[in-house]
mmCIF file of C-alpha atoms in Angstrom:
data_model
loop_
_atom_site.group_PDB
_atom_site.id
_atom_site.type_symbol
_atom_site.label_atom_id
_atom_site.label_comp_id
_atom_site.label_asym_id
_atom_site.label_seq_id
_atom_site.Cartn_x
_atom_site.Cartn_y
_atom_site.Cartn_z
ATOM 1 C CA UNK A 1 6.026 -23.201 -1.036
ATOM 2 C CA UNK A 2 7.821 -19.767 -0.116
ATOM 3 C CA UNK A 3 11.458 -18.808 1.555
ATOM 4 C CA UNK A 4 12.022 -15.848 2.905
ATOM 5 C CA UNK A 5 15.512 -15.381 2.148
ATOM 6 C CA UNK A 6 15.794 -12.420 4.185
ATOM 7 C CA UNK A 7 13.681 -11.649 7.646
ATOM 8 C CA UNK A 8 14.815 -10.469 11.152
ATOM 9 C CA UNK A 9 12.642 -12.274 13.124
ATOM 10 C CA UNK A 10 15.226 -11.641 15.990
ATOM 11 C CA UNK A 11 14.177 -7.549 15.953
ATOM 12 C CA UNK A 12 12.555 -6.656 19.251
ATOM 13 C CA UNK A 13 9.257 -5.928 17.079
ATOM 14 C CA UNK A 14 8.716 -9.481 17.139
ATOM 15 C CA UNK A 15 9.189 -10.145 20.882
ATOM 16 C CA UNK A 16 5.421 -9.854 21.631
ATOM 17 C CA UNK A 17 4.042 -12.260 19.172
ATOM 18 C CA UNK A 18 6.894 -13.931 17.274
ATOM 19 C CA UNK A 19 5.200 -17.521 17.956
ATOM 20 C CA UNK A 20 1.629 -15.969 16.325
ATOM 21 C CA UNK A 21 4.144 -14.425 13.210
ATOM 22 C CA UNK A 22 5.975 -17.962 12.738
ATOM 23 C CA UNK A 23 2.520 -19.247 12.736
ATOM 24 C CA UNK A 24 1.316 -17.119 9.987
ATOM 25 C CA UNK A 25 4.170 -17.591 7.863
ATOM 26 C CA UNK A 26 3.616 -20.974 7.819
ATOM 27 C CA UNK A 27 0.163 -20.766 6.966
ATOM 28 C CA UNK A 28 0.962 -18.803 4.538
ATOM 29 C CA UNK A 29 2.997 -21.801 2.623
ATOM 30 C CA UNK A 30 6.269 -19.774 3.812
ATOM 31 C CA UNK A 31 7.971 -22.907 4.909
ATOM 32 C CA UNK A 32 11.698 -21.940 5.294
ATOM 33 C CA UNK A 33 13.246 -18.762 6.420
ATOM 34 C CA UNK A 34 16.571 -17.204 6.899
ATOM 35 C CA UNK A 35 17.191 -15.037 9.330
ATOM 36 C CA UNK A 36 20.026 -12.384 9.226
ATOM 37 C CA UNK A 37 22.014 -11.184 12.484
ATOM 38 C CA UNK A 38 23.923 -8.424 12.194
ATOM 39 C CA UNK A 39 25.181 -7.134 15.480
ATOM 40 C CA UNK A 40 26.205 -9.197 18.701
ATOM 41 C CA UNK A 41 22.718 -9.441 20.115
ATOM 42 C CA UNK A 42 20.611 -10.219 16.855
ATOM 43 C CA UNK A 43 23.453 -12.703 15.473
ATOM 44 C CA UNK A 44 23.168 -14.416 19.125
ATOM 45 C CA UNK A 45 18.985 -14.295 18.897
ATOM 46 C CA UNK A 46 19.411 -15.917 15.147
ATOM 47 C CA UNK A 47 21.488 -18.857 16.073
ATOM 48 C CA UNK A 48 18.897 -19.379 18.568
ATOM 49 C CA UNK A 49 16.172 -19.302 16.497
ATOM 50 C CA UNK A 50 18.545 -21.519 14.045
ATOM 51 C CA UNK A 51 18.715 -24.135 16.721
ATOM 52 C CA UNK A 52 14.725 -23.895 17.994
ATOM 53 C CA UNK A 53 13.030 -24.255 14.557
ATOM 54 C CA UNK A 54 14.255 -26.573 11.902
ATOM 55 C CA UNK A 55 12.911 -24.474 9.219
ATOM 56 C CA UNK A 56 14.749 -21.522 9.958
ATOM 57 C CA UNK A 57 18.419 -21.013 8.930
ATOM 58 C CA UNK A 58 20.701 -18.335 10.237
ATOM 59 C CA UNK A 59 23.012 -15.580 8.128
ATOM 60 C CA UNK A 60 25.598 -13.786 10.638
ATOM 61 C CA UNK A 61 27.696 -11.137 9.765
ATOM 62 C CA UNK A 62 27.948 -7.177 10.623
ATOM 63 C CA UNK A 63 26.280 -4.344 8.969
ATOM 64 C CA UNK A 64 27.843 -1.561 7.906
ATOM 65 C CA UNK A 65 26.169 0.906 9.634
ATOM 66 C CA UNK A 66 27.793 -0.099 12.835
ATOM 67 C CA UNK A 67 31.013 -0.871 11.474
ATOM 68 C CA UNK A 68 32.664 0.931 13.514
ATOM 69 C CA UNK A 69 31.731 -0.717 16.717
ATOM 70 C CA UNK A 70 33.271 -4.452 15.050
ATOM 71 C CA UNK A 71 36.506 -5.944 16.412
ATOM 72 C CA UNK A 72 38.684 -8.388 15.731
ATOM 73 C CA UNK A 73 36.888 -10.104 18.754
ATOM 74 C CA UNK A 74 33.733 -10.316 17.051
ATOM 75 C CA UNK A 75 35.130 -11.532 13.352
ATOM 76 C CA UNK A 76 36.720 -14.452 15.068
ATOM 77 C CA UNK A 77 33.747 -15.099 17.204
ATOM 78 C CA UNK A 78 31.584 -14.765 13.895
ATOM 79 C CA UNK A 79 34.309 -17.393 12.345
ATOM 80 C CA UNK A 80 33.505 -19.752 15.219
ATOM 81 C CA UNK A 81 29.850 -19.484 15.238
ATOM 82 C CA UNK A 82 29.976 -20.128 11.096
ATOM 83 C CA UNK A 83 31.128 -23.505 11.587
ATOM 84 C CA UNK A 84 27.222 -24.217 12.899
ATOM 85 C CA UNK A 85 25.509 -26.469 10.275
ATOM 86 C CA UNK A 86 21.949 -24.015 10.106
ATOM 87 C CA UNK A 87 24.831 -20.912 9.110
ATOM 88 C CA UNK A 88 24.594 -20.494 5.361
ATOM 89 C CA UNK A 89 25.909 -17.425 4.615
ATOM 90 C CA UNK A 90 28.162 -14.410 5.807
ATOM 91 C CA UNK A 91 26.007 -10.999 6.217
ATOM 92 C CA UNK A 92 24.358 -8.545 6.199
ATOM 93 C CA UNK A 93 27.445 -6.829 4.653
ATOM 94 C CA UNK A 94 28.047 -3.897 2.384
ATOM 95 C CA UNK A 95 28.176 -0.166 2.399
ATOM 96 C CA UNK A 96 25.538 2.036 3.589
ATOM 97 C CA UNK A 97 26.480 5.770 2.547
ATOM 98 C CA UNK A 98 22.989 7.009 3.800
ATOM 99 C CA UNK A 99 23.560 7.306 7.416
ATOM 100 C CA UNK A 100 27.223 8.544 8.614
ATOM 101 C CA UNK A 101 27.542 6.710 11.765
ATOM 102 C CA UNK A 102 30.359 4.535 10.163
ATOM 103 C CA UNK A 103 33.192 6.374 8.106
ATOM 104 C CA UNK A 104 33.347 5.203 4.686
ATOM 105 C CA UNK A 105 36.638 3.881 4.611
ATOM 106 C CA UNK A 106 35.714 2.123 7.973
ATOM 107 C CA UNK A 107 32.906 0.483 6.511
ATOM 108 C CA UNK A 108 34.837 -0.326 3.207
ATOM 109 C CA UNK A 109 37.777 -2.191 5.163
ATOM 110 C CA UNK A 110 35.104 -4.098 7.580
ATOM 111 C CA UNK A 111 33.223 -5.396 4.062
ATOM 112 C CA UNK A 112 36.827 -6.757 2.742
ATOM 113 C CA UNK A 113 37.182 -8.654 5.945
ATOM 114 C CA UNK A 114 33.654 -10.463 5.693
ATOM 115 C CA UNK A 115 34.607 -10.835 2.122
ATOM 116 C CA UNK A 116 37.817 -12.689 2.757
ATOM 117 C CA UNK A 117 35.933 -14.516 5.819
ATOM 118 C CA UNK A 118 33.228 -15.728 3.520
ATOM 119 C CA UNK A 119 35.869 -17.336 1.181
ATOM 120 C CA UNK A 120 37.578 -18.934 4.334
ATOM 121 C CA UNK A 121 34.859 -20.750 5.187
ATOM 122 C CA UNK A 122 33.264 -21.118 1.250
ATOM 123 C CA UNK A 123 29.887 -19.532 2.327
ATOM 124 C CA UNK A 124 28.168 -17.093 0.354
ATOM 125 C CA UNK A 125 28.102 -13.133 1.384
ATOM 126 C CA UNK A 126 24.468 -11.300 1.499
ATOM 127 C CA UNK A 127 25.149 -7.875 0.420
ATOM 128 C CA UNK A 128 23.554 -4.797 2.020
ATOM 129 C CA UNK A 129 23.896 -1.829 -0.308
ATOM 130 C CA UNK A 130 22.757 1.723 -0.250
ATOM 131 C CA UNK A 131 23.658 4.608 -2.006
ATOM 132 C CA UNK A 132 26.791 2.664 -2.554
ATOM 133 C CA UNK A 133 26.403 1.212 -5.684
ATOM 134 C CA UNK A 134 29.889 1.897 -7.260
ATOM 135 C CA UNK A 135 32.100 1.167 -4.552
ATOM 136 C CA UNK A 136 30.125 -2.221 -3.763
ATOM 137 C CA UNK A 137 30.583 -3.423 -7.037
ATOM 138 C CA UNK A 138 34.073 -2.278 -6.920
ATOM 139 C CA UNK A 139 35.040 -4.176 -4.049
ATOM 140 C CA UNK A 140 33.635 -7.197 -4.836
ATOM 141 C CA UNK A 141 35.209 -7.406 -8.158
ATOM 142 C CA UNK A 142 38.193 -6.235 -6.376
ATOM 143 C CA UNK A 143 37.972 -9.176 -3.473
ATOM 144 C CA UNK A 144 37.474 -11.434 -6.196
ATOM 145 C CA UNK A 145 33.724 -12.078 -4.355
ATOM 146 C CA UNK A 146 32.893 -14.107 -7.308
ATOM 147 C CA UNK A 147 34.980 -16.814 -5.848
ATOM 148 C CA UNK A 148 32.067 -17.923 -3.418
ATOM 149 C CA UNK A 149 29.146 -15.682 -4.563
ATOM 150 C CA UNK A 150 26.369 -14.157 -2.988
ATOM 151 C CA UNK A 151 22.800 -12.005 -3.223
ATOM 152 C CA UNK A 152 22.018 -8.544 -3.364
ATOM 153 C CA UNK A 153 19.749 -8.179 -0.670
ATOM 154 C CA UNK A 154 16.572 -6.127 -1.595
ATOM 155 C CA UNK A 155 18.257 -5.399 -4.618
ATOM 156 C CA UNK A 156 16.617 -1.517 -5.744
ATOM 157 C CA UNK A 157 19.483 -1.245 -8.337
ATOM 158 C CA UNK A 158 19.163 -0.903 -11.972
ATOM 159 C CA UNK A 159 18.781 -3.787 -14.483
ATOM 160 C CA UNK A 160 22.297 -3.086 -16.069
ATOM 161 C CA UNK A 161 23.569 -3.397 -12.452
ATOM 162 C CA UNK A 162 21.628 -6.202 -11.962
ATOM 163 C CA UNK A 163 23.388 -8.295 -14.976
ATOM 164 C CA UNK A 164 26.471 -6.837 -13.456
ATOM 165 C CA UNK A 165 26.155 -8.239 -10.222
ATOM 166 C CA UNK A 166 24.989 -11.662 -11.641
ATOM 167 C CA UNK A 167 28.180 -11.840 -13.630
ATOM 168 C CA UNK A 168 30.167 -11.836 -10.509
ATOM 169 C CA UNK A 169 28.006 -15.021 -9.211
ATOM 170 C CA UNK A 170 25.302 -12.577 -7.307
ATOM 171 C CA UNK A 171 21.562 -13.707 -6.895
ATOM 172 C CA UNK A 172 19.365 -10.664 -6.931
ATOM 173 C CA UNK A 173 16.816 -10.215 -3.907
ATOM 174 C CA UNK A 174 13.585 -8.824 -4.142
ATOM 175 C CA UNK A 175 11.416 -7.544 -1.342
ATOM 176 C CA UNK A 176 8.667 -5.318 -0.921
ATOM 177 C CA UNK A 177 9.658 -2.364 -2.997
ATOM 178 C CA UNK A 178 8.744 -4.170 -5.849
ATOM 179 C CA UNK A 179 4.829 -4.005 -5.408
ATOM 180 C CA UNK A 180 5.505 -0.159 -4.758
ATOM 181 C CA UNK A 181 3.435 1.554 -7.028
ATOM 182 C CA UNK A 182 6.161 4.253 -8.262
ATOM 183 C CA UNK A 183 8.991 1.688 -7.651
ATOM 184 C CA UNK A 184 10.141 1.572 -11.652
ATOM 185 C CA UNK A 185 13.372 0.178 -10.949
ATOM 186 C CA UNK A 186 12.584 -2.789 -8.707
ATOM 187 C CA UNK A 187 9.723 -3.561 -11.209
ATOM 188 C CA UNK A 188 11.660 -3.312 -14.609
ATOM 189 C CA UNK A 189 14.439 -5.832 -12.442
ATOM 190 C CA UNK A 190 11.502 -8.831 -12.155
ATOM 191 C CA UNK A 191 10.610 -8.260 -15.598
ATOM 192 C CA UNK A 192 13.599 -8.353 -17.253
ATOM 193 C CA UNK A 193 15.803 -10.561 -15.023
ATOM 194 C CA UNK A 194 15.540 -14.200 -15.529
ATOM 195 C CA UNK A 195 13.879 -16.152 -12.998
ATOM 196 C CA UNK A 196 17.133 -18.205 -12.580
ATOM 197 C CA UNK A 197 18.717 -15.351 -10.991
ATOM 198 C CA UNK A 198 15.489 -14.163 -8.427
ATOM 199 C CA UNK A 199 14.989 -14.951 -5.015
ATOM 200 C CA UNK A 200 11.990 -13.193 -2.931
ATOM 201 C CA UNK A 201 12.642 -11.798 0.953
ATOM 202 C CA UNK A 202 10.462 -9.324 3.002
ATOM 203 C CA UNK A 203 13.851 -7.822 4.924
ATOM 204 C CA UNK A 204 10.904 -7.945 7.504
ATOM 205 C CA UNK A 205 10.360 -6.209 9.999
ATOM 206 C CA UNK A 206 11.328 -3.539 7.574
ATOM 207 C CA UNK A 207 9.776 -2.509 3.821
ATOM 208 C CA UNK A 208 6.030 -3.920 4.104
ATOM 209 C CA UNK A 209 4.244 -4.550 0.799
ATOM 210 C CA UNK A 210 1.521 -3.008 -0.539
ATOM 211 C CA UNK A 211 -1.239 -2.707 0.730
ATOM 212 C CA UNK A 212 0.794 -3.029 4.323
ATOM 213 C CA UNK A 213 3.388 -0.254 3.395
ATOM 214 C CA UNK A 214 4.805 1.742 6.816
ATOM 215 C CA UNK A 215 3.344 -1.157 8.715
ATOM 216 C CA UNK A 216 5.307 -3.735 10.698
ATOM 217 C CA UNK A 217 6.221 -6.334 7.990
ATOM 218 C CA UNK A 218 6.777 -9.906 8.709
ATOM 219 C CA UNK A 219 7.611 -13.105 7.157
ATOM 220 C CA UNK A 220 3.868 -14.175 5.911
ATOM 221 C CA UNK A 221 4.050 -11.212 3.069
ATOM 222 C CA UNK A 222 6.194 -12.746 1.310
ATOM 223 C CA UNK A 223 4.226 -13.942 -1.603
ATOM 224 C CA UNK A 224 2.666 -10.178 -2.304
ATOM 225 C CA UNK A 225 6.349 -10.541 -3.670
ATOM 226 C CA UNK A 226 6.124 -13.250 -5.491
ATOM 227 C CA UNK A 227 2.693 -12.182 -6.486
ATOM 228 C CA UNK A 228 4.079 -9.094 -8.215
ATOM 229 C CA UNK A 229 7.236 -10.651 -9.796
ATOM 230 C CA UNK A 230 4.626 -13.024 -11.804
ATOM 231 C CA UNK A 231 2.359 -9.894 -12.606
ATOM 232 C CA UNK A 232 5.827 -8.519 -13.893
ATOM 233 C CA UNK A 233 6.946 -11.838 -15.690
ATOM 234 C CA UNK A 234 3.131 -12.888 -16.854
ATOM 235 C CA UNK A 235 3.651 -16.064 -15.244
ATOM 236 C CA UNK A 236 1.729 -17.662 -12.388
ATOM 237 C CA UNK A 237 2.533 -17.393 -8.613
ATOM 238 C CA UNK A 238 3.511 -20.939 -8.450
ATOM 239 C CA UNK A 239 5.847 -20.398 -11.221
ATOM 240 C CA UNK A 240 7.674 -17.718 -9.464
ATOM 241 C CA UNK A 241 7.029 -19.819 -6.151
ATOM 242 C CA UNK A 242 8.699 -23.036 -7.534
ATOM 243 C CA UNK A 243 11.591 -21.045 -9.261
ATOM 244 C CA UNK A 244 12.828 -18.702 -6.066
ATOM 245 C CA UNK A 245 12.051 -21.571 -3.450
ATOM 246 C CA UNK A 246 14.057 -23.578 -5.900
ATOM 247 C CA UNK A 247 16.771 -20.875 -5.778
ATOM 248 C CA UNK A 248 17.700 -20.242 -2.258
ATOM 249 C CA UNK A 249 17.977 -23.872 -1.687
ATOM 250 C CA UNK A 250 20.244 -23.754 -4.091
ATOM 251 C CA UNK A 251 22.051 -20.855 -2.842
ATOM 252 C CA UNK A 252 22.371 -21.443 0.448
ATOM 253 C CA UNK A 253 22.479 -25.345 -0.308
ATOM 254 C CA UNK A 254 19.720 -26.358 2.508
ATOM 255 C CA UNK A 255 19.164 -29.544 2.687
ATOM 256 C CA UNK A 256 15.324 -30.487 1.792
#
């Protein structure tokens, strides 16, 4: 058995055939899946989808990106929604210095608030980093994140960051990167992280695995993942299966 730990099964790619991808993910021994809103319309189509299927589990939370469009509104409507027993974590949340739509400091003040909201309610955060490396880890030692923990969402950091990360009580979150044939990093991360410390996501409909790179991704890919974690680890599949799946119950303590 698989989780994704990590799918947006809400995006409007998915509004043609969702049914038919649910299907497939299921077939594909993908059993449980969180899904991530990050915006007032994808946080309100993953509580749905939270409420329809009892294998699917709903993150909520606001992405950096559009920081700047998050009010004090939507935090304490976020709060409210929290309280719902299929929420298990705060996010996406982070920094994202690659596209400017959302100042810095904007986006830096917005991540402290999910922070602190994530220790109000003792859920753990989902991080969303990129090209931010420094001040993410900065702020979450800062915030004192450890307090509640949390995972580093398709995690294309270093090992040494990796460790780093864990120290603080962070999972580290592999996707499809991983079975990129130039992606060192994400590679020399399943090989020298222990499995303890791994869980497996597609981030679908984003960052398809080989041999579906710049395709539509979705939720049923997931074990290409897992597939090239074990490759990485010389261990089998259902090692690396039993050990993430393991994992993310763990983490965001659903109930089997």
């Amino acid at each position: 058995m698989f989780i994704d730990t990590h799918v947006h099964l809400n995006a409007d790619q998915y509004e043609e055939d969702l049914q038919q991808v649910i299907d497939r993910a299921l077939a594909a021994k993908v059993e449980k899946m969180v899904v991530v809103g990050f915006d007032r319309k994808t946080i309100e189509k993953a509580m749905n989808l939270a409420e329809t299927y009892d294998f699917i589990y709903a993150v909520i939370g606001w992405h950096p990106v559009d920081a700047i469009d998050c009010t004090e509104e939507d935090l304490q409507w976020i709060e409210q929604l929290a309280a719902h027993k299929k929420v298990v974590a705060i996010g996406e949340t982070g920094l994202d210095y690659y596209w400017d739509k959302s100042p810095k400091e904007v986006q830096q003040e917005l991540f402290r608030k999910q922070i602190h909201l994530a220790q109000k309610l003792n859920l753990p955060i989902v991080i969303h980093n990129r090209d931010a490396t420094g001040d993410v880890v900065k702020i979450l030692r800062e915030e004192n994140a450890a307090s509640v923990g949390g995972v580093m969402h398709c995690f294309s950091g270093s090992v040494e960051t990796a460790r780093e990360c864990i120290a603080m009580n962070f999972m580290i979150s592999l996707g499809g990167p991983v079975t990129f044939k130039n992606a060192r990093l994400p590679k020399e991360v399943a090989k020298e992280i222990p499995l303890e410390y791994l869980m497996i996501e597609t981030d679908a409909p984003y960052l398809a695995p080989h041999p579906y790179r710049g395709k539509r991704n979705e939720p049923s890919y997931v074990p290409l993942v897992a597939e090239e974690i074990a490759r990485q680890k010389e261990l089998t599949v259902e090692e690396v299966a039993q050990a993430t799946t393991s994992n993310a119950v763990r983490f965001f303590n659903i109930k089997e």
